[in-house]
CSV table of C-alpha atoms in Angstrom, one decimal:
chain,number,residue,atom,x,y,z
Y,225,MET,CA,141.1,-165.9,213.4
Y,226,GLU,CA,144.4,-164.2,214.4
Y,227,TYR,CA,144.6,-161.1,216.4
Y,228,TYR,CA,147.5,-158.8,216.3
Y,229,GLN,CA,148.2,-156.7,219.3
Y,230,LYS,CA,150.3,-153.6,219.1
Y,231,SER,CA,153.5,-154.0,220.9
Y,232,SER,CA,153.7,-151.8,224.0
Y,233,TYR,CA,157.5,-152.0,223.7
Y,234,ARG,CA,157.5,-150.3,220.3
Y,235,SER,CA,154.9,-147.7,221.3
Y,236,SER,CA,156.9,-146.7,224.4
Y,237,LYS,CA,160.1,-146.5,222.3
Y,238,LYS,CA,158.5,-144.1,219.7
Y,239,TYR,CA,157.1,-142.0,222.5
Y,240,LYS,CA,160.5,-141.7,224.1
Y,241,GLN,CA,162.1,-140.8,220.8
Y,242,LYS,CA,159.5,-138.1,220.2
Y,243,SER,CA,159.9,-136.7,223.7
Y,244,SER,CA,163.7,-136.7,223.5
Y,245,GLY,CA,163.6,-134.4,220.4
Y,246,GLY,CA,161.8,-131.5,222.2
Y,247,LEU,CA,164.8,-129.8,223.9
Y,248,PRO,CA,167.1,-129.6,220.8
Y,249,ASP,CA,164.2,-128.2,218.8
Y,250,LEU,CA,163.6,-125.6,221.5
Y,251,LEU,CA,167.2,-124.5,221.5
Y,252,LEU,CA,167.5,-124.5,217.7
Y,253,PHE,CA,164.2,-122.9,216.7
Y,254,TYR,CA,163.4,-120.6,219.6
Y,255,ILE,CA,166.2,-119.8,222.0
Y,256,LEU,CA,169.1,-119.5,219.5
Y,257,PRO,CA,167.2,-117.2,217.0
Y,258,PHE,CA,166.0,-115.1,219.9
Y,259,VAL,CA,169.6,-114.6,221.2
Y,260,LEU,CA,170.9,-114.0,217.7
Y,261,PHE,CA,168.2,-111.5,216.8
Y,262,ASN,CA,168.7,-109.5,220.1
Y,263,SER,CA,172.4,-109.5,219.6
Y,264,ILE,CA,172.1,-108.0,216.1
Y,265,LEU,CA,169.5,-105.5,217.4
Y,266,PHE,CA,171.8,-104.5,220.3
Y,267,TYR,CA,174.8,-104.1,217.9
Y,268,CYS,CA,172.6,-101.9,215.6
Y,269,VAL,CA,171.5,-99.7,218.4
Y,270,ALA,CA,174.7,-99.4,220.4
Y,271,SER,CA,177.5,-99.6,217.8
Y,272,SER,CA,179.6,-96.4,217.7
Y,273,PRO,CA,182.2,-95.5,215.0
Y,274,LYS,CA,185.9,-96.1,215.5
Y,275,ILE,CA,188.0,-93.0,214.7
Y,276,SER,CA,191.7,-93.0,213.7
Y,277,LEU,CA,193.1,-89.4,213.9
Y,278,GLU,CA,196.7,-88.5,213.0
Y,279,VAL,CA,198.4,-85.1,213.0
Y,280,GLN,CA,201.1,-84.9,210.4
Y,281,ASP,CA,204.5,-83.3,210.9
Y,282,THR,CA,205.3,-79.9,209.4
Y,283,ASN,CA,208.0,-78.8,206.9
Y,284,ASP,CA,207.7,-75.0,207.4
Y,285,TYR,CA,206.3,-74.7,211.0
Y,286,LEU,CA,203.5,-72.6,209.5
Y,287,SER,CA,200.9,-75.3,208.8
Y,288,THR,CA,200.2,-79.0,209.1
Y,289,GLU,CA,197.4,-81.4,208.3
Y,290,ALA,CA,195.3,-83.8,210.3
Y,291,SER,CA,193.8,-86.9,208.7
Y,292,MET,CA,190.9,-89.0,210.1
Y,293,THR,CA,189.7,-92.5,209.1
Y,294,ILE,CA,186.3,-93.8,210.2
Y,295,GLU,CA,185.7,-97.5,210.7
Y,296,SER,CA,182.0,-98.5,211.0
Y,297,TRP,CA,179.4,-100.7,209.3
Y,298,PHE,CA,176.9,-97.8,209.6
Y,299,PRO,CA,176.6,-94.7,207.4
Y,300,THR,CA,177.9,-91.5,208.9
Y,301,LYS,CA,175.3,-88.9,210.0
Y,302,SER,CA,177.6,-86.0,210.8
Y,303,ILE,CA,181.3,-85.1,211.2
Y,304,SER,CA,182.8,-82.1,213.1
Y,305,PHE,CA,186.3,-80.8,213.4
Y,306,ASN,CA,186.9,-78.2,216.2
Y,307,MET,CA,190.1,-76.4,217.2
Y,308,ASP,CA,189.8,-74.6,220.5
Y,309,GLY,CA,186.2,-73.6,219.8
Y,310,GLU,CA,186.7,-72.8,216.1
Y,311,GLU,CA,185.0,-75.1,213.5
Y,312,LEU,CA,187.2,-76.4,210.8
Y,313,GLU,CA,186.0,-77.6,207.4
Y,314,PRO,CA,187.2,-81.1,206.5
Y,315,VAL,CA,188.0,-82.3,203.0
Y,316,LYS,CA,186.7,-85.8,202.0
Y,317,GLY,CA,189.3,-88.2,200.6
Y,318,LYS,CA,189.1,-91.8,199.5
Y,319,ARG,CA,186.5,-94.0,201.2
Y,320,ARG,CA,185.9,-92.7,204.7
Y,321,THR,CA,189.0,-90.6,205.1
Y,322,TYR,CA,188.9,-86.9,205.8
Y,323,THR,CA,191.7,-84.3,206.1
Y,324,VAL,CA,191.7,-80.7,207.5
Y,325,PRO,CA,194.5,-78.1,207.3
Y,326,ILE,CA,195.8,-76.7,210.7
Y,327,THR,CA,197.6,-73.3,211.0
Y,328,ARG,CA,198.0,-73.0,214.7
Y,329,ASN,CA,198.7,-75.1,217.8
Y,330,GLY,CA,195.9,-76.1,220.1
Y,331,VAL,CA,193.6,-79.0,220.9
Y,332,LEU,CA,191.9,-80.7,217.9
Y,333,GLU,CA,188.5,-82.3,218.7
Y,334,VAL,CA,186.8,-84.6,216.2
Y,335,THR,CA,183.3,-85.9,216.7
Y,336,VAL,CA,181.6,-88.5,214.4
Y,337,VAL,CA,177.9,-89.4,214.7
Y,338,ASN,CA,176.5,-92.6,213.1
Y,339,LEU,CA,173.1,-92.9,211.5
Y,340,ASN,CA,172.0,-94.9,214.6
Y,341,GLY,CA,172.7,-91.8,216.8
Y,342,MET,CA,175.8,-93.2,218.4
Y,343,SER,CA,178.9,-91.0,218.4
Y,344,SER,CA,182.6,-91.0,219.2
Y,345,THR,CA,184.9,-88.2,220.0
Y,346,VAL,CA,188.7,-88.1,219.9
Y,347,PHE,CA,191.2,-85.4,220.9
Y,348,ARG,CA,194.7,-84.6,219.6
Y,349,HIS,CA,197.1,-81.9,220.9
Y,350,VAL,CA,198.8,-80.0,218.1
Y,351,ASN,CA,202.2,-78.6,219.1
Y,352,VAL,CA,204.3,-78.9,216.0
Y,353,LEU,CA,203.8,-75.3,214.7
Y,354,ASP,CA,205.7,-72.1,215.6
Y,355,ASP,CA,204.1,-70.2,218.4
Y,356,ILE,CA,207.2,-68.6,219.9
Y,357,PRO,CA,207.9,-64.9,219.0
Y,358,PRO,CA,211.3,-63.6,218.1
Y,359,SER,CA,213.6,-62.6,220.9
Y,360,PHE,CA,215.6,-59.3,221.4
Y,361,GLU,CA,219.1,-60.3,222.4
Y,362,ASN,CA,221.0,-57.0,222.7
Y,363,ALA,CA,220.9,-53.4,221.6
Y,364,THR,CA,223.5,-50.7,221.0
Y,365,LEU,CA,223.2,-47.0,220.2
Y,366,ASP,CA,226.0,-45.3,218.1
Y,367,ASP,CA,225.8,-41.9,216.5
Y,368,GLY,CA,222.0,-41.9,216.6
Y,369,ILE,CA,221.7,-45.4,215.0
Y,370,LEU,CA,220.0,-48.1,217.1
Y,371,THR,CA,221.4,-51.6,216.3
Y,372,LEU,CA,219.4,-54.6,217.5
Y,373,ARG,CA,220.3,-58.3,217.5
Y,374,VAL,CA,217.1,-60.4,217.2
Y,375,THR,CA,216.9,-64.2,217.1
Y,376,ASP,CA,214.2,-66.6,216.0
Y,377,SER,CA,213.9,-70.4,215.4
Y,378,GLN,CA,211.6,-72.5,213.3
Y,379,SER,CA,209.6,-70.2,210.9
Y,380,LEU,CA,212.3,-67.4,211.1
Y,381,VAL,CA,211.9,-63.6,211.0
Y,382,ASN,CA,209.6,-61.9,208.4
Y,383,SER,CA,211.7,-59.0,207.1
Y,384,ASP,CA,208.6,-57.3,205.7
Y,385,ALA,CA,206.9,-57.2,209.1
Y,386,ILE,CA,209.7,-55.2,211.0
Y,387,TYR,CA,209.0,-51.6,211.8
Y,388,ALA,CA,209.1,-49.1,214.6
Y,389,VAL,CA,206.8,-46.3,216.0
Y,390,ASP,CA,208.4,-43.2,217.4
Y,391,SER,CA,207.3,-40.9,220.2
Y,392,THR,CA,205.1,-38.9,217.8
Y,393,GLY,CA,203.2,-42.0,216.6
Y,394,ALA,CA,204.9,-42.0,213.2
Y,395,GLN,CA,205.9,-45.4,211.7
Y,396,ARG,CA,209.6,-46.0,210.7
Y,397,THR,CA,211.0,-48.7,208.6
Y,398,PRO,CA,214.4,-50.3,209.4
Y,399,LEU,CA,217.5,-48.9,207.8
Y,400,SER,CA,218.7,-52.5,207.3
Y,401,VAL,CA,217.8,-56.1,208.1
Y,402,GLU,CA,220.6,-58.6,207.8
Y,403,ARG,CA,220.7,-62.3,208.5
Y,404,ILE,CA,224.0,-62.7,210.3
Y,405,GLU,CA,224.2,-66.2,212.0
Y,406,ASP,CA,222.7,-69.7,212.1
Y,407,THR,CA,223.4,-71.6,215.2
Y,408,VAL,CA,223.4,-75.4,215.8
Y,409,ASP,CA,220.2,-75.3,217.8
Y,410,ASN,CA,218.2,-74.1,214.7
Y,411,THR,CA,218.2,-70.5,215.8
Y,412,THR,CA,218.9,-67.7,213.3
Y,413,ALA,CA,220.2,-64.3,214.4
Y,414,TYR,CA,219.4,-61.0,212.6
Y,415,SER,CA,220.9,-57.5,212.8
Y,416,LEU,CA,218.4,-54.6,212.6
Y,417,THR,CA,219.2,-50.9,212.5
Y,418,PHE,CA,216.9,-48.0,213.0
Y,419,GLU,CA,217.3,-44.2,213.2
Y,420,MET,CA,216.9,-43.6,216.9
Y,421,ASP,CA,214.2,-41.3,218.4
Y,422,LEU,CA,215.8,-40.1,221.7
Y,423,ASN,CA,212.3,-39.6,223.2
Y,424,GLY,CA,211.3,-43.2,222.5
Y,425,LEU,CA,211.2,-45.8,219.8
Y,426,HIS,CA,208.9,-48.9,220.0
Y,427,VAL,CA,210.1,-51.7,217.7
Y,428,TYR,CA,207.9,-54.5,216.3
Y,429,VAL,CA,209.4,-57.8,215.0
Y,430,GLN,CA,207.3,-60.6,213.6
Y,431,ASP,CA,208.2,-64.1,212.4
Y,432,LYS,CA,206.7,-65.8,209.4
Y,433,ALA,CA,204.1,-67.6,211.6
Y,434,GLY,CA,202.7,-64.2,212.8
Y,435,ASN,CA,204.2,-64.3,216.3
Y,436,GLU,CA,205.1,-60.8,217.3
Y,437,ALA,CA,207.6,-59.4,219.8
Y,438,GLN,CA,207.9,-55.7,220.8
Y,439,LYS,CA,210.3,-53.6,222.8
Y,440,THR,CA,210.6,-50.0,223.7
Y,441,PHE,CA,213.9,-48.1,223.5
Y,442,SER,CA,214.5,-44.6,224.8
Y,443,THR,CA,217.3,-42.4,226.1
Y,444,HIS,CA,218.1,-40.0,229.0
Y,445,LYS,CA,220.9,-37.6,229.6
Y,446,GLU,CA,223.6,-38.3,232.1
Y,447,GLY,CA,226.0,-35.4,231.8
Y,448,ASN,CA,227.0,-35.2,228.1
Y,449,LEU,CA,226.0,-38.8,227.5
Y,450,ASP,CA,222.8,-40.2,225.9
Y,451,VAL,CA,222.1,-43.3,227.9
Y,452,LEU,CA,220.0,-46.0,226.2
Y,453,GLU,CA,217.1,-47.4,228.1
Y,454,VAL,CA,215.3,-50.7,227.3
Y,455,GLY,CA,211.7,-51.4,228.3
Y,456,PRO,CA,210.2,-54.8,229.0
Y,457,GLU,CA,209.7,-57.2,226.1
Y,458,GLU,CA,206.1,-57.6,224.9
Y,459,GLU,CA,204.4,-60.1,222.7
Y,460,SER,CA,201.5,-58.2,221.3
Y,461,ALA,CA,200.4,-54.7,220.4
Y,462,ASP,CA,197.2,-52.8,221.3
Y,463,PRO,CA,194.5,-54.4,219.1
Y,464,ASP,CA,192.8,-51.1,218.5
Y,465,THR,CA,195.6,-48.7,217.7
Y,466,GLY,CA,198.6,-51.0,217.2
Y,467,ILE,CA,200.7,-48.5,219.3
Y,468,PRO,CA,201.5,-49.5,222.9
Y,469,ASN,CA,201.1,-47.1,225.8
Y,470,THR,CA,204.6,-47.6,227.0
Y,471,LEU,CA,206.3,-44.9,225.0
Y,472,PRO,CA,207.7,-42.1,227.2
Y,473,ASP,CA,206.3,-38.6,226.8
Y,474,ASP,CA,208.4,-35.8,225.3
Y,475,GLY,CA,210.9,-34.4,227.7
Y,476,GLN,CA,210.0,-37.0,230.4
Y,477,GLU,CA,212.8,-39.1,231.8
Y,478,THR,CA,212.1,-42.9,232.0
Y,479,GLU,CA,213.9,-45.0,234.6
Y,480,PRO,CA,215.8,-48.0,233.1
Y,481,ALA,CA,214.5,-51.5,233.7
Y,482,ALA,CA,215.8,-52.8,237.0
Y,483,ASP,CA,216.6,-56.3,235.7
Y,484,LEU,CA,218.7,-55.2,232.7
Y,485,PRO,CA,222.4,-54.4,233.1
Y,486,GLN,CA,223.6,-51.0,231.7
Y,487,GLU,CA,227.0,-49.8,230.4
Y,488,GLU,CA,227.8,-46.2,229.7
Y,489,ALA,CA,230.3,-45.3,227.0
Y,490,SER,CA,233.4,-43.5,228.1
Y,491,SER,CA,233.8,-41.5,224.9
Y,492,SER,CA,233.2,-37.7,225.0
Y,493,GLY,CA,231.0,-37.8,221.9
Y,494,GLY,CA,228.0,-38.5,224.2
Y,495,SER,CA,226.2,-40.9,221.9
Y,496,ASP,CA,228.0,-44.2,222.1
Y,497,VAL,CA,226.1,-46.5,224.5
Y,498,SER,CA,225.8,-50.3,224.7
Y,499,ILE,CA,223.3,-52.4,226.6
Y,500,VAL,CA,223.2,-56.2,226.7
Y,501,ILE,CA,219.8,-57.7,227.2
Y,502,GLU,CA,219.9,-60.9,229.2
């Protein structure tokens, strides 16, 4: 009778083969899935949207447009456009693009919140619009007619928003408004004429962007001459009345501004006076 004995060499080889496969199996079926799952979970929890925000140039210096594009794998929960504390209403375009009109300079803030609660905020400074009021360059008084030279750049002067308020509070329209010169630095000069109130005339000039400049003109007697006086330039009126408090009272003499040169006419007519405003 023959007996077969199991080879110890073969048994030990199979045992070694079985033992050597334990570490790869651990990496493949346990550690790698664990790392992959937690990586995906972390991405889902911590992923924030990427925002591309651009402010367009302007053609008229009155308005412009900002466009935003969102890049994210997650749906958007909320979007907010804010300009210096004022909420702006965006308009949705193709895919995940939004636009919003802008009518003044300032800091534009955009916040996007993903469905997972993560958010991103970007800021853009808007400075392409006209926020500089017109400038009074010089003034002359001749035979009771006040002639002003006013300049403005970018949006230009709004002829329909030029008026004056006299010493009694009555509003006066200009006798004429004429565009007289365009300079190489994109500045336009205008000639304005008003019937002068010798006791005080406050002139308002506004450009097409709504920026307003103001200046008070009055006269006082020096012998037989009516000498023109020019008050400081202002940029806004009283929000309640629209009439500044700088108008001189009737019969009360107002001292000329110290920083403005003054020229008296030598004619005996007593009304021809010229002042150049630096």
